[in-house]
mmCIF file with all atom_site columns, C-alpha atoms and ligand atoms in Angstrom:
data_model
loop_
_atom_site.group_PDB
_atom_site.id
_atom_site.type_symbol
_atom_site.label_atom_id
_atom_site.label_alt_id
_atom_site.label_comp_id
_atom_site.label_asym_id
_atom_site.label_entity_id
_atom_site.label_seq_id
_atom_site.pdbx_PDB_ins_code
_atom_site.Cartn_x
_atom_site.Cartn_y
_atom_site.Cartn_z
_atom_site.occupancy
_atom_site.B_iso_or_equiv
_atom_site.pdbx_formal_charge
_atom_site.auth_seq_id
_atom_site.auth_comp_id
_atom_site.auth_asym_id
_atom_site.auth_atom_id
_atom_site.pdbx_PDB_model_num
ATOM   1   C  CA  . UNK H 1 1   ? 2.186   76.762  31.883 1.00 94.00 ? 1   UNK H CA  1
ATOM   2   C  CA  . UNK H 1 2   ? -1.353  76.788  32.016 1.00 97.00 ? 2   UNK H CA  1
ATOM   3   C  CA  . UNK H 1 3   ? -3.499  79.808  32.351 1.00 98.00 ? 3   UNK H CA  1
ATOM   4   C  CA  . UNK H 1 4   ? -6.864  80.551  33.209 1.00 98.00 ? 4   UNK H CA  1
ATOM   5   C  CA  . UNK H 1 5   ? -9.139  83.254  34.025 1.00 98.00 ? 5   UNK H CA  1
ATOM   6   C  CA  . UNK H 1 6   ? -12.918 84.018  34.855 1.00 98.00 ? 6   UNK H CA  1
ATOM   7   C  CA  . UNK H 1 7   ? -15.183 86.913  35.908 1.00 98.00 ? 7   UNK H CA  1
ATOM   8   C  CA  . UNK H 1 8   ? -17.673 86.311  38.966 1.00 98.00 ? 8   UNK H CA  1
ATOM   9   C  CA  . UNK H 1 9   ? -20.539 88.629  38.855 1.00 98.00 ? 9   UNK H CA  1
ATOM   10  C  CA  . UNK H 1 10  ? -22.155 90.092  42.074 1.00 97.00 ? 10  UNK H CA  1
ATOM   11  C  CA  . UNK H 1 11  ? -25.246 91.851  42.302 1.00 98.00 ? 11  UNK H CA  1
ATOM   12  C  CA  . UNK H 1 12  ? -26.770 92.530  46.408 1.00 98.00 ? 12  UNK H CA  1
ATOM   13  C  CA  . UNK H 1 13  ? -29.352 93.802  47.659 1.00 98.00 ? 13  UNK H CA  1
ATOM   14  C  CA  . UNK H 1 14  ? -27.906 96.073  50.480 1.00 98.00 ? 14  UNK H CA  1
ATOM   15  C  CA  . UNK H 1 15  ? -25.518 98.597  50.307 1.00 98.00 ? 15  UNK H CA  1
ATOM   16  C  CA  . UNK H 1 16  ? -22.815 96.608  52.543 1.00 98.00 ? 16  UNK H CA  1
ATOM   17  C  CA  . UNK H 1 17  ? -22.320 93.075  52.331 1.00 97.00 ? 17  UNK H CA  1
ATOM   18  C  CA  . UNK H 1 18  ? -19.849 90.224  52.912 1.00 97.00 ? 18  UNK H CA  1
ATOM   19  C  CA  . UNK H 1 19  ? -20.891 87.463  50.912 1.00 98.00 ? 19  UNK H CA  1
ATOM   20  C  CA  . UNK H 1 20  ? -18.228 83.515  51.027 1.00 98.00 ? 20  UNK H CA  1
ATOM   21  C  CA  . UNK H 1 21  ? -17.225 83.456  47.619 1.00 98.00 ? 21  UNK H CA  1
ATOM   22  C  CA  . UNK H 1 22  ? -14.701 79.931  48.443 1.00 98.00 ? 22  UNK H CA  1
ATOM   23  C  CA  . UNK H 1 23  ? -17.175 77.811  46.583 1.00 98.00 ? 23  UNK H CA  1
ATOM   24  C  CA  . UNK H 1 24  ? -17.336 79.686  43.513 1.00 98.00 ? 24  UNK H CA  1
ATOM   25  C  CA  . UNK H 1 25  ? -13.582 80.131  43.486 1.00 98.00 ? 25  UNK H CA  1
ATOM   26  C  CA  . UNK H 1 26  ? -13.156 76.296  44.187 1.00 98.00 ? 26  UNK H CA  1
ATOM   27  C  CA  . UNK H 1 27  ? -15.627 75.688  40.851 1.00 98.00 ? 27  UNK H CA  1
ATOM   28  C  CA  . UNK H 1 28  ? -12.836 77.984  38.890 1.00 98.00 ? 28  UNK H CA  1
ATOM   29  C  CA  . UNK H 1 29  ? -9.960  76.251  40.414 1.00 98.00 ? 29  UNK H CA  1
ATOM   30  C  CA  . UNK H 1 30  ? -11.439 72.548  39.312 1.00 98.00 ? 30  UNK H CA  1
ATOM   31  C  CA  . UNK H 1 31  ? -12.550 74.269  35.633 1.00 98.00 ? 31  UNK H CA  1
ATOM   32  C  CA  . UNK H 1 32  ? -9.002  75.430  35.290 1.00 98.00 ? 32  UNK H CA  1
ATOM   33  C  CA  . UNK H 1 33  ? -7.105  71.718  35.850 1.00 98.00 ? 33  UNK H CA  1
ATOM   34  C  CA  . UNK H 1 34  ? -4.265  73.720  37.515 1.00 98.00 ? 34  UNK H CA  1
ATOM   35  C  CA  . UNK H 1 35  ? -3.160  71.739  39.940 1.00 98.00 ? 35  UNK H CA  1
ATOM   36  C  CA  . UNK H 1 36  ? 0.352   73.618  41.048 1.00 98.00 ? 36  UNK H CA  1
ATOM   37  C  CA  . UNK H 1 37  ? 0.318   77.263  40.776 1.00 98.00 ? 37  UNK H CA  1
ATOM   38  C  CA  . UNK H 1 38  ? -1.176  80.651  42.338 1.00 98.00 ? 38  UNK H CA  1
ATOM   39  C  CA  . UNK H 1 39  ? -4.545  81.870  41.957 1.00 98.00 ? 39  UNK H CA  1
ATOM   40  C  CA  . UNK H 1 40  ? -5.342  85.360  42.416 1.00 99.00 ? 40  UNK H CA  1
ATOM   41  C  CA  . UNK H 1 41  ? -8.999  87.037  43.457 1.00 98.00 ? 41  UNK H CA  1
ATOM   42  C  CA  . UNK H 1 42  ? -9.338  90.516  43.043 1.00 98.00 ? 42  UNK H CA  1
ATOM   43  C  CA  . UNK H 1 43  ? -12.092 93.094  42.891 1.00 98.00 ? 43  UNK H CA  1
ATOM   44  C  CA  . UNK H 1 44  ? -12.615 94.913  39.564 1.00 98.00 ? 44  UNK H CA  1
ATOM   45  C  CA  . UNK H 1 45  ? -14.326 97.840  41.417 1.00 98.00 ? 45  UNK H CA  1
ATOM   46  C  CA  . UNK H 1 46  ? -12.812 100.400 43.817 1.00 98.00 ? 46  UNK H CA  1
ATOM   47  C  CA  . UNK H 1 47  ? -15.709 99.805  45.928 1.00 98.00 ? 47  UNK H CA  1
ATOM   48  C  CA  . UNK H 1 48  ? -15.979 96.450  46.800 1.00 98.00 ? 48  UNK H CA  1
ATOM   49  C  CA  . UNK H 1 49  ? -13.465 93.839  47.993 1.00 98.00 ? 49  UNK H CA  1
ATOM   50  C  CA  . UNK H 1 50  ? -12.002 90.780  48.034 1.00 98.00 ? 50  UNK H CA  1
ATOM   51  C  CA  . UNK H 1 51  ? -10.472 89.609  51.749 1.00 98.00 ? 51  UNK H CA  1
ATOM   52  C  CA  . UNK H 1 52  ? -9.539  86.192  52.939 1.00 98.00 ? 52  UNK H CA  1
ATOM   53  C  CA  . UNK H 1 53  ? -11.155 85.700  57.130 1.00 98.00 ? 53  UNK H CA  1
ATOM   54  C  CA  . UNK H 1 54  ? -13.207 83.534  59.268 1.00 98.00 ? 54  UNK H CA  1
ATOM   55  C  CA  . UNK H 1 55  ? -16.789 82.698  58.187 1.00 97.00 ? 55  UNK H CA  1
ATOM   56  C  CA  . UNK H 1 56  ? -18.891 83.817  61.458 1.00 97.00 ? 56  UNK H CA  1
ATOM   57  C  CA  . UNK H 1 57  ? -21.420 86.147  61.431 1.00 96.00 ? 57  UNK H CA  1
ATOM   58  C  CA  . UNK H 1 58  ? -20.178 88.003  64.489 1.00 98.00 ? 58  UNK H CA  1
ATOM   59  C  CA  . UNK H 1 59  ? -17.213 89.045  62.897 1.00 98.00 ? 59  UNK H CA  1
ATOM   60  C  CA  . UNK H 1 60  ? -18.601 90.007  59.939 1.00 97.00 ? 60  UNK H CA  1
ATOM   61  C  CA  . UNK H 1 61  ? -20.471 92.356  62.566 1.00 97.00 ? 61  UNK H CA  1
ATOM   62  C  CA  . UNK H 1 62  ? -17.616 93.523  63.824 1.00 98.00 ? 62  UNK H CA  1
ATOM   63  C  CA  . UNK H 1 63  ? -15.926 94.545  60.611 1.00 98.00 ? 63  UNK H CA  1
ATOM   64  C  CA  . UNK H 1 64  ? -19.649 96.018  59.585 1.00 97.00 ? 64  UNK H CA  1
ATOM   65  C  CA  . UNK H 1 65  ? -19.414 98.389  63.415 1.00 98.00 ? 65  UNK H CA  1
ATOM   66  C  CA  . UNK H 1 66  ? -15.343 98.744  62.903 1.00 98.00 ? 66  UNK H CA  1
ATOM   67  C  CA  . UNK H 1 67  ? -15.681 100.340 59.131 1.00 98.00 ? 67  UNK H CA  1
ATOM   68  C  CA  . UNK H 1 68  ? -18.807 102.166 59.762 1.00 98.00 ? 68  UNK H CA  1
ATOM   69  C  CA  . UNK H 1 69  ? -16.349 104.107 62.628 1.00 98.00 ? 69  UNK H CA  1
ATOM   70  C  CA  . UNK H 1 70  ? -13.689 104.480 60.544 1.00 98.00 ? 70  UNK H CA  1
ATOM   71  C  CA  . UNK H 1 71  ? -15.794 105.994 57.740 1.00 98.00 ? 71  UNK H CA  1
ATOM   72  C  CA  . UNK H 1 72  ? -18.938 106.489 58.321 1.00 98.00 ? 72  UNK H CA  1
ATOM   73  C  CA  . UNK H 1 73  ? -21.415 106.801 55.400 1.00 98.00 ? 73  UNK H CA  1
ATOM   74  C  CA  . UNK H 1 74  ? -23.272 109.757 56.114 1.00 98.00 ? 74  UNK H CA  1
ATOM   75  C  CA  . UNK H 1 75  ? -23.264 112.253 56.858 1.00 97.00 ? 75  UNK H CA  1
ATOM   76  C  CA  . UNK H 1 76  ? -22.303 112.123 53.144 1.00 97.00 ? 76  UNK H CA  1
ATOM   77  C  CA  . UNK H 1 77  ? -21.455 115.952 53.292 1.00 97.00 ? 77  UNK H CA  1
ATOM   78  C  CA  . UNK H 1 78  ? -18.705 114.904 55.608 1.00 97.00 ? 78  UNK H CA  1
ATOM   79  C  CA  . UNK H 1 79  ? -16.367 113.631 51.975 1.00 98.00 ? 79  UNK H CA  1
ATOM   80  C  CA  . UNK H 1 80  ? -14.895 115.899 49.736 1.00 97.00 ? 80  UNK H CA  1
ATOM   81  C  CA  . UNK H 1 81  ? -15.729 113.217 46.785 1.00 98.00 ? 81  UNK H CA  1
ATOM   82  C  CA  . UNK H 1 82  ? -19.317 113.419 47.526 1.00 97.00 ? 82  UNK H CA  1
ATOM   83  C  CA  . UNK H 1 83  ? -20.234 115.897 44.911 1.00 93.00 ? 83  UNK H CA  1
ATOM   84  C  CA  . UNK H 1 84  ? -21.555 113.848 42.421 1.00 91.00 ? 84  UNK H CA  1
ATOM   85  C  CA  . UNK H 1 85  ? -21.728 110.477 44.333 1.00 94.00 ? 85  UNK H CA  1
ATOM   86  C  CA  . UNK H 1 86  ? -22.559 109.802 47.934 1.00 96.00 ? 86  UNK H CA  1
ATOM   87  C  CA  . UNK H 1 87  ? -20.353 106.702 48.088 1.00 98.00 ? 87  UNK H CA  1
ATOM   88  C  CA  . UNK H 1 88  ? -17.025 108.113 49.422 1.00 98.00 ? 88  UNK H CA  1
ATOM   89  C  CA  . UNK H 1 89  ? -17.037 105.440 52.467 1.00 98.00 ? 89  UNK H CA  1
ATOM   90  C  CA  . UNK H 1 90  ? -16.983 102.949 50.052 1.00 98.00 ? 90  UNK H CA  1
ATOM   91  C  CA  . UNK H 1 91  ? -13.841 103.670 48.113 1.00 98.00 ? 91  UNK H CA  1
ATOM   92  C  CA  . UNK H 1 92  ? -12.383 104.363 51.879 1.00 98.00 ? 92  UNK H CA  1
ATOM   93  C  CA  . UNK H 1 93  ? -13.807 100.631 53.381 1.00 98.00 ? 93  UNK H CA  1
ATOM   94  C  CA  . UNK H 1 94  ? -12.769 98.856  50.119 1.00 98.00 ? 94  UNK H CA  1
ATOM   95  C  CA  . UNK H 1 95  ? -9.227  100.416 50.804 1.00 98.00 ? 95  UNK H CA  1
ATOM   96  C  CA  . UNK H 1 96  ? -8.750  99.220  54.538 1.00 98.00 ? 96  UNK H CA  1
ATOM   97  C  CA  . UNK H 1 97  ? -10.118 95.775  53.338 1.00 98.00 ? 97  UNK H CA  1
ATOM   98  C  CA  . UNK H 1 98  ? -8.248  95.414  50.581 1.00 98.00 ? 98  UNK H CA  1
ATOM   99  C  CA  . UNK H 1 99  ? -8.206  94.814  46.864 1.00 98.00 ? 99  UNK H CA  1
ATOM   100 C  CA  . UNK H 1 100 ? -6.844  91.031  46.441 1.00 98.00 ? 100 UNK H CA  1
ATOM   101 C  CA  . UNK H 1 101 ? -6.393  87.509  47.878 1.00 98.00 ? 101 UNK H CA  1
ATOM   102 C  CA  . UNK H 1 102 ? -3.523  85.602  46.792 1.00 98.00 ? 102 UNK H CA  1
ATOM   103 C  CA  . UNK H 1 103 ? -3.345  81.594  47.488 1.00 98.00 ? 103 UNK H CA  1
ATOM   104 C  CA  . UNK H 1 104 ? -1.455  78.964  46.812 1.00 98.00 ? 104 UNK H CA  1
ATOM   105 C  CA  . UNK H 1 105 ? -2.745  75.982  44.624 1.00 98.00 ? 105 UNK H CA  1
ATOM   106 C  CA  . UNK H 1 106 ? -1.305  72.562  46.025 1.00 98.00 ? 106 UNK H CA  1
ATOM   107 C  CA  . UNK H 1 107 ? -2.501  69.266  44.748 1.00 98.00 ? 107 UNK H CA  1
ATOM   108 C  CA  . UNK H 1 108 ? -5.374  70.754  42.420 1.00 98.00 ? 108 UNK H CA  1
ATOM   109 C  CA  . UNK H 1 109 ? -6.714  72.760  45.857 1.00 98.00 ? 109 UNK H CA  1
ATOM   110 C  CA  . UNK H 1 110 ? -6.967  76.240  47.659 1.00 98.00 ? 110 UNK H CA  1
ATOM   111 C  CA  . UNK H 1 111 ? -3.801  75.594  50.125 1.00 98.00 ? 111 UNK H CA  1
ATOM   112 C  CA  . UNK H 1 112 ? -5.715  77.369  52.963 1.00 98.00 ? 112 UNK H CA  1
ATOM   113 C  CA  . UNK H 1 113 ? -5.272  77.517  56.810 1.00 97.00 ? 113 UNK H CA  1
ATOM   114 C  CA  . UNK H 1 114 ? -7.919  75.443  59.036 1.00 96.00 ? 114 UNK H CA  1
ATOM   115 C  CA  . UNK H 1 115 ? -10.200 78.795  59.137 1.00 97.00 ? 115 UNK H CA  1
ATOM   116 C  CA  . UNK H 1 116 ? -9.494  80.853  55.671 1.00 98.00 ? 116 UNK H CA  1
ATOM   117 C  CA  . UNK H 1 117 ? -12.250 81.786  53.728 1.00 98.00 ? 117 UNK H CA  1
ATOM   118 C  CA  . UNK H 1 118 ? -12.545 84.106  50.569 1.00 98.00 ? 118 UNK H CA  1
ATOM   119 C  CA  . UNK H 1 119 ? -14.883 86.490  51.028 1.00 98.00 ? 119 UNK H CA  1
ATOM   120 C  CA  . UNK H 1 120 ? -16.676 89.429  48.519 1.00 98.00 ? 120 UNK H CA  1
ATOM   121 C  CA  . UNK H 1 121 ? -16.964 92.332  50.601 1.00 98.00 ? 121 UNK H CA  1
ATOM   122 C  CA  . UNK H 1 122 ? -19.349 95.386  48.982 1.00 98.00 ? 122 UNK H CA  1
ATOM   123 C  CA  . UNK H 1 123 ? -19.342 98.628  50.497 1.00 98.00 ? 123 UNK H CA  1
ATOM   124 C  CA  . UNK H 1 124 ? -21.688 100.501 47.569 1.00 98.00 ? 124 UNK H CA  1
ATOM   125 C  CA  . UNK H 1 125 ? -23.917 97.754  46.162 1.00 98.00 ? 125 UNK H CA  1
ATOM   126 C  CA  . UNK H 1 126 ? -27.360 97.559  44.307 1.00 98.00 ? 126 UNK H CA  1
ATOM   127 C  CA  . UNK H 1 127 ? -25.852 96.893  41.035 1.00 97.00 ? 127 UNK H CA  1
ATOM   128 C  CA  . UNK H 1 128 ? -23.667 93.926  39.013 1.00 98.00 ? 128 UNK H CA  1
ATOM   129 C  CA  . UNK H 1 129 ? -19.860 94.153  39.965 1.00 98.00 ? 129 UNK H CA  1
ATOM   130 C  CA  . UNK H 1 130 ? -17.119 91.637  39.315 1.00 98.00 ? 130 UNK H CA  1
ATOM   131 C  CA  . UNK H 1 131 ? -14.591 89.996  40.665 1.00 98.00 ? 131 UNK H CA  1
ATOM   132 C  CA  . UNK H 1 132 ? -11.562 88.445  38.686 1.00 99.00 ? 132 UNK H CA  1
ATOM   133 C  CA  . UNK H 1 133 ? -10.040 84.762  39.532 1.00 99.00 ? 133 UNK H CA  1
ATOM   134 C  CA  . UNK H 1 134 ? -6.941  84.341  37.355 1.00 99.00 ? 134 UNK H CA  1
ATOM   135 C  CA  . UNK H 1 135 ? -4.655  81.103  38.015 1.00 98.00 ? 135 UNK H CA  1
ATOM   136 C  CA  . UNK H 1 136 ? -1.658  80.108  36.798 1.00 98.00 ? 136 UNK H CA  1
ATOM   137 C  CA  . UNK H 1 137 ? 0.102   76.987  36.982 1.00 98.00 ? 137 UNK H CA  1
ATOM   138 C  CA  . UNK H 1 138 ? 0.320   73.585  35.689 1.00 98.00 ? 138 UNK H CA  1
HETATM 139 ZN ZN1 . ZN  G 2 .   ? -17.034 107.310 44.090 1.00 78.40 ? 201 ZN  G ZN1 1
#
């Protein structure tokens, strides 16, 4: 079994973004030579996430007007874990959006529905982050 794995480095210039990351996982998958296996995407920072949807700006809108009323940023007094920080919406956005994307690898490609995308979303940005793409296969 063949195993690979590669750290994708983020950096934007808002605090909230959602940024297509397929293309730079497709790069890993055809570095890797796996052609049969699973490849997983995950954010290495409890702020940020990694979520598989559709690639249109008016959903990514929606999720922007949807998180900001589930938890709002500010007021930032409004958190318990703003004390220190003022980035307690974050940690709660990265947790309704997820951590990971799983996918299948078929034939050396992402096995994706018609519409499935892999997306980086940031909810505390401004500075380098990561995201992890192991696969394993053969
Ligand atoms: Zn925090």
């Amino acid at each position: 079994m063949k195993s690979y794995r590669k750290e994708l480095w983020f950096k934007t210039d808002t605090r909230r973004a959602y940024i297509n990351i397929t293309p730079q996982v497709k790069e890993c998958l055809a570095e890797s030579g796996i052609r049969e296996g699973i490849l997983l995407c995950n954010a290495m920072h409890i702020t940020a996430s990694v979520f598989i949807n559709d690639d249109e700006p008016g959903l990514h809108n929606d999720f922007e007007a949807w998180l900001e009323g589930l938890a709002p940023e500010k007021p930032y007094s409004r958190y318990q874990h703003n004390g220190f920080e003022d980035n307690a919406d974050a940690h709660l956005k990265r947790t309704v959006m997820g951590r990971e994307v799983m996918v299948a690898v078929t034939g050396g490609k992402l096995d994706f529905g018609p519409w499935e995308r892999i997306f980086y979303g940031e909810f505390d940005g401004k500075r380098r982050k990561r995201v992890l793409v192991k696969i394993i296969g053969e």
